[in-house]
Amino acid sequence: AQSVSQHNHHVILSEAASLELGCNYSYGGTVNLFWYVQYPGQHLQLLLKYFSGDPLVKGIKGFEAEFIKSKFSFNLRKPSVQWSDTAEYFCAVIGSSNTGKLIFGQGTTLQVKP
Amino acid sequence: EAQVTQNPRYLITVTGKKLTVTCSQNMNHEYMSWYRQDPGLGLRQIYYSMNVEVTDKGDVPEGYKVSRKEKRNFPLILESPSPNQTSLYFCASSLGSYNSPLHFGNGTRLTVT
């Protein structure tokens, strides 16, 4: 069955620290991958997405993610976090043969200390 | 402005009292979906709809109903709510192809006592 696992549930960083959030998925076929962000009290917003092509994708606000097919991973990175990056981050996967089901990971809460 | 609108934002009800959470989108999206968000569990899909009159179960459909009589609306119905349905609910929509990102509503926080 299709599944998504985010390894870090709660991450605390100081401003200017580098960030990497892990995401692994389980699916046997072609996938599309997403990272969504949820700022406190708000709805989810798309951060970035991977469909095909260059496995290193860049999103909004300086975030990027790398798709490593052999590792079934899609880790999110940012070289230098800001206090405003405090939010919950969700990795999501949809398989090409399962067009209706977008599966989310459990989420990672990022707290950035000023 | 392109948006997904959910109502109400907050709802407190009692066990067994039927309720409906409305969801409407103004982007002419074919695909709509309902999720519930619970701490430590992320977002779990309740139901989704690929188009008008086409609905399908997600991962946690028990205790919920949906309908898609028109493209813009996708209400979530709880016929007999129970306390384990206390959660934060999100409606979302997209163009419909599997590489279309979701647009989310602002959420409905439901408490069932």
Tab-separated table of C-alpha atoms in Angstrom:
chain	number	residue	atom	x	y	z
A	1	ALA	CA	0.000	0.000	0.000
A	2	GLN	CA	1.077	3.541	-0.664
A	3	SER	CA	2.544	5.305	2.370
A	4	VAL	CA	4.625	8.319	3.335
A	5	SER	CA	6.944	8.565	6.311
A	6	GLN	CA	8.426	11.726	7.753
A	7	HIS	CA	11.203	10.893	10.160
A	8	ASN	CA	11.328	14.042	12.231
A	9	HIS	CA	8.196	14.930	14.141
A	10	HIS	CA	9.487	18.024	15.877
A	11	VAL	CA	12.550	20.034	14.914
A	12	ILE	CA	13.894	23.034	16.790
A	13	LEU	CA	16.500	25.251	15.127
A	14	SER	CA	18.052	28.633	15.664
A	15	GLU	CA	17.772	31.275	12.982
A	16	ALA	CA	20.353	30.893	10.196
A	17	ALA	CA	20.736	27.172	10.841
A	18	SER	CA	20.383	24.789	7.922
A	19	LEU	CA	17.315	22.605	7.622
A	20	GLU	CA	16.739	19.157	6.227
A	21	LEU	CA	13.450	17.319	6.729
A	22	GLY	CA	13.269	13.700	5.703
A	23	CYS	CA	10.506	12.137	3.642
A	24	ASN	CA	10.365	8.559	2.389
A	25	TYR	CA	7.541	7.011	0.439
A	26	SER	CA	6.424	3.555	-0.465
A	27	TYR	CA	4.997	3.059	-3.937
A	28	GLY	CA	5.944	0.793	-6.792
A	29	GLY	CA	5.287	3.026	-9.766
A	30	THR	CA	5.643	6.574	-11.019
A	31	VAL	CA	4.889	9.188	-8.399
A	32	ASN	CA	4.402	12.894	-8.053
A	33	LEU	CA	5.746	14.424	-4.865
A	34	PHE	CA	4.791	17.524	-2.936
A	35	TRP	CA	5.782	19.476	0.119
A	36	TYR	CA	3.078	21.567	1.779
A	37	VAL	CA	3.511	24.059	4.604
A	38	GLN	CA	0.978	25.016	7.239
A	39	TYR	CA	1.716	28.211	9.155
A	40	PRO	CA	0.142	28.499	12.614
A	41	GLY	CA	-3.620	28.834	12.351
A	42	GLN	CA	-3.626	28.692	8.565
A	43	HIS	CA	-4.463	26.212	5.839
A	44	LEU	CA	-1.924	24.189	3.897
A	45	GLN	CA	-0.075	25.856	1.050
A	46	LEU	CA	2.059	24.314	-1.644
A	47	LEU	CA	5.783	24.767	-1.035
A	48	LEU	CA	7.136	22.842	-4.007
A	49	LYS	CA	6.438	19.867	-6.220
A	50	TYR	CA	8.237	17.268	-8.303
A	51	PHE	CA	6.684	15.718	-11.389
A	52	SER	CA	9.599	14.815	-13.652
A	53	GLY	CA	12.928	16.101	-14.949
A	54	ASP	CA	15.561	17.640	-12.714
A	55	PRO	CA	15.353	15.830	-9.375
A	56	LEU	CA	16.366	18.976	-7.528
A	57	VAL	CA	13.350	21.245	-7.352
A	58	LYS	CA	13.172	24.730	-5.989
A	59	GLY	CA	10.137	26.153	-4.265
A	60	ILE	CA	9.044	29.327	-2.618
A	61	LYS	CA	10.888	31.126	0.182
A	62	GLY	CA	14.250	29.519	-0.555
A	63	PHE	CA	13.168	25.915	-0.013
A	64	GLU	CA	14.339	23.083	-2.226
A	65	ALA	CA	13.890	19.337	-2.309
A	66	GLU	CA	15.738	16.495	-3.934
A	67	PHE	CA	14.051	13.431	-5.345
A	68	ILE	CA	16.260	10.351	-5.023
A	69	LYS	CA	14.417	7.568	-6.780
A	70	SER	CA	16.712	4.789	-5.575
A	71	LYS	CA	16.065	5.769	-1.978
A	72	PHE	CA	12.378	6.574	-2.415
A	73	SER	CA	13.119	9.883	-0.746
A	74	PHE	CA	12.139	13.507	-1.231
A	75	ASN	CA	13.907	15.491	1.483
A	76	LEU	CA	13.212	19.167	2.028
A	77	ARG	CA	16.111	21.571	2.578
A	78	LYS	CA	16.777	25.207	3.286
A	79	PRO	CA	20.297	26.582	3.792
A	80	SER	CA	19.336	29.212	6.367
A	81	VAL	CA	16.018	29.226	8.210
A	82	GLN	CA	14.212	32.271	9.502
A	83	TRP	CA	11.842	32.695	12.419
A	84	SER	CA	8.999	33.051	9.893
A	85	ASP	CA	9.624	29.471	8.738
A	86	THR	CA	8.088	28.215	11.972
A	87	ALA	CA	5.314	25.961	10.707
A	88	GLU	CA	4.259	22.386	10.130
A	89	TYR	CA	5.567	20.731	6.988
A	90	PHE	CA	3.904	17.864	5.170
A	91	CYS	CA	5.281	15.613	2.488
A	92	ALA	CA	2.695	14.113	0.125
A	93	VAL	CA	2.740	11.532	-2.630
A	94	ILE	CA	0.351	10.545	-5.375
A	95	GLY	CA	0.889	7.573	-7.628
A	96	SER	CA	0.228	7.657	-11.347
A	97	SER	CA	-2.172	4.737	-11.096
A	98	ASN	CA	-4.038	6.144	-8.140
A	99	THR	CA	-5.106	9.531	-9.373
A	100	GLY	CA	-7.540	10.252	-6.573
A	101	LYS	CA	-5.455	9.503	-3.530
A	102	LEU	CA	-2.896	11.976	-2.337
A	103	ILE	CA	-1.211	10.463	0.703
A	104	PHE	CA	0.282	12.742	3.350
A	105	GLY	CA	3.018	12.067	5.842
A	106	GLN	CA	2.488	12.650	9.542
A	107	GLY	CA	3.968	16.121	9.382
A	108	THR	CA	7.027	17.762	10.934
A	109	THR	CA	6.677	20.724	13.240
A	110	LEU	CA	9.527	23.168	12.779
A	111	GLN	CA	10.198	25.712	15.491
A	112	VAL	CA	12.760	28.386	14.680
A	113	LYS	CA	14.121	30.315	17.626
A	114	PRO	CA	15.043	33.968	16.983
B	1	GLU	CA	-10.012	35.714	-5.846
B	2	ALA	CA	-9.471	31.992	-6.353
B	3	GLN	CA	-10.338	30.181	-3.191
B	4	VAL	CA	-11.811	27.206	-1.405
B	5	THR	CA	-14.386	28.265	1.176
B	6	GLN	CA	-15.381	26.113	4.103
B	7	ASN	CA	-18.113	26.802	6.622
B	8	PRO	CA	-18.299	26.933	9.513
B	9	ARG	CA	-14.773	27.581	10.804
B	10	TYR	CA	-15.648	26.284	14.253
B	11	LEU	CA	-18.396	23.909	15.302
B	12	ILE	CA	-19.247	22.369	18.653
B	13	THR	CA	-21.977	19.756	18.671
B	14	VAL	CA	-23.252	16.794	20.632
B	15	THR	CA	-23.091	13.117	19.846
B	16	GLY	CA	-25.692	12.010	17.325
B	17	LYS	CA	-26.754	15.407	16.033
B	18	LYS	CA	-26.438	15.456	12.254
B	19	LEU	CA	-24.257	18.159	10.796
B	20	THR	CA	-22.978	19.348	7.437
B	21	VAL	CA	-19.746	21.164	6.682
B	22	THR	CA	-19.937	23.021	3.399
B	23	CYS	CA	-17.131	23.423	0.877
B	24	SER	CA	-17.208	25.535	-2.234
B	25	GLN	CA	-14.541	26.395	-4.804
B	26	ASN	CA	-14.612	29.058	-7.498
B	27	MET	CA	-11.822	27.733	-9.724
B	28	ASN	CA	-13.881	25.310	-11.818
B	29	HIS	CA	-11.814	22.448	-10.412
B	30	GLU	CA	-12.892	18.918	-11.206
B	31	TYR	CA	-11.243	17.258	-8.221
B	32	MET	CA	-12.305	17.865	-4.625
B	33	SER	CA	-11.371	16.089	-1.433
B	34	TRP	CA	-11.909	16.086	2.315
B	35	TYR	CA	-9.156	15.483	4.866
B	36	ARG	CA	-9.050	15.332	8.620
B	37	GLN	CA	-5.978	16.442	10.503
B	38	ASP	CA	-5.119	14.912	13.856
B	39	PRO	CA	-1.942	15.414	15.914
B	40	GLY	CA	0.723	12.874	15.023
B	41	LEU	CA	-1.345	11.424	12.191
B	42	GLY	CA	-0.985	14.135	9.562
B	43	LEU	CA	-3.794	14.499	7.054
B	44	ARG	CA	-5.941	11.520	6.252
B	45	GLN	CA	-8.247	11.478	3.281
B	46	ILE	CA	-11.932	10.926	4.014
B	47	TYR	CA	-13.577	11.097	0.601
B	48	TYR	CA	-12.715	12.501	-2.771
B	49	SER	CA	-14.524	13.336	-5.973
B	50	MET	CA	-13.047	13.264	-9.450
B	51	ASN	CA	-16.036	15.080	-10.969
B	52	VAL	CA	-19.752	15.738	-10.588
B	53	GLU	CA	-21.637	12.685	-9.314
B	54	VAL	CA	-18.350	10.778	-8.936
B	55	THR	CA	-17.199	10.173	-5.360
B	56	ASP	CA	-14.902	7.616	-3.789
B	57	LYS	CA	-13.718	6.582	-0.358
B	58	GLY	CA	-10.403	7.711	0.994
B	59	ASP	CA	-8.592	6.082	3.878
B	60	VAL	CA	-10.993	6.973	6.705
B	61	PRO	CA	-14.546	7.183	5.283
B	62	GLU	CA	-16.434	5.553	8.169
B	63	GLY	CA	-19.020	7.842	9.706
B	64	TYR	CA	-18.952	10.340	6.846
B	65	LYS	CA	-20.956	10.977	3.689
B	66	VAL	CA	-20.372	13.316	0.781
B	67	SER	CA	-22.189	14.402	-2.325
B	68	ARG	CA	-21.134	16.158	-5.528
B	69	LYS	CA	-24.264	17.369	-7.237
B	70	GLU	CA	-22.550	20.377	-8.774
B	71	LYS	CA	-18.958	21.084	-9.634
B	72	ARG	CA	-18.294	23.850	-7.134
B	73	ASN	CA	-19.727	22.245	-3.980
B	74	PHE	CA	-18.628	19.212	-1.999
B	75	PRO	CA	-20.333	19.063	1.405
B	76	LEU	CA	-19.220	16.705	4.162
B	77	ILE	CA	-22.044	15.147	6.138
B	78	LEU	CA	-21.823	13.525	9.539
B	79	GLU	CA	-25.125	11.701	10.038
B	80	SER	CA	-24.458	10.769	13.656
B	81	PRO	CA	-21.288	12.415	14.925
B	82	SER	CA	-19.251	10.759	17.647
B	83	PRO	CA	-16.451	12.135	19.861
B	84	ASN	CA	-13.789	10.337	17.792
B	85	GLN	CA	-14.736	12.618	14.916
B	86	THR	CA	-13.480	15.615	16.845
B	87	SER	CA	-10.817	16.928	14.494
B	88	LEU	CA	-9.690	19.668	12.138
B	89	TYR	CA	-11.203	19.187	8.696
B	90	PHE	CA	-9.883	20.532	5.421
B	91	CYS	CA	-11.524	20.646	2.042
B	92	ALA	CA	-9.272	20.857	-1.004
B	93	SER	CA	-9.619	21.063	-4.755
B	94	SER	CA	-7.456	20.770	-7.850
B	95	LEU	CA	-7.720	20.728	-11.616
B	96	GLY	CA	-7.934	16.989	-11.478
B	97	SER	CA	-4.903	15.522	-13.123
B	98	TYR	CA	-2.564	13.706	-10.814
B	99	ASN	CA	0.090	16.360	-11.133
B	100	SER	CA	-2.133	19.229	-10.041
B	101	PRO	CA	-1.427	20.649	-6.589
B	102	LEU	CA	-4.245	21.008	-4.110
B	103	HIS	CA	-5.792	24.273	-3.005
B	104	PHE	CA	-6.981	24.076	0.580
B	105	GLY	CA	-9.772	25.735	2.477
B	106	ASN	CA	-9.153	27.390	5.842
B	107	GLY	CA	-10.331	24.418	7.829
B	108	THR	CA	-13.220	23.575	10.143
B	109	ARG	CA	-12.485	22.709	13.733
B	110	LEU	CA	-15.162	20.297	14.917
B	111	THR	CA	-15.702	19.270	18.520
B	112	VAL	CA	-18.192	16.509	19.317
B	113	THR	CA	-19.081	16.132	22.975
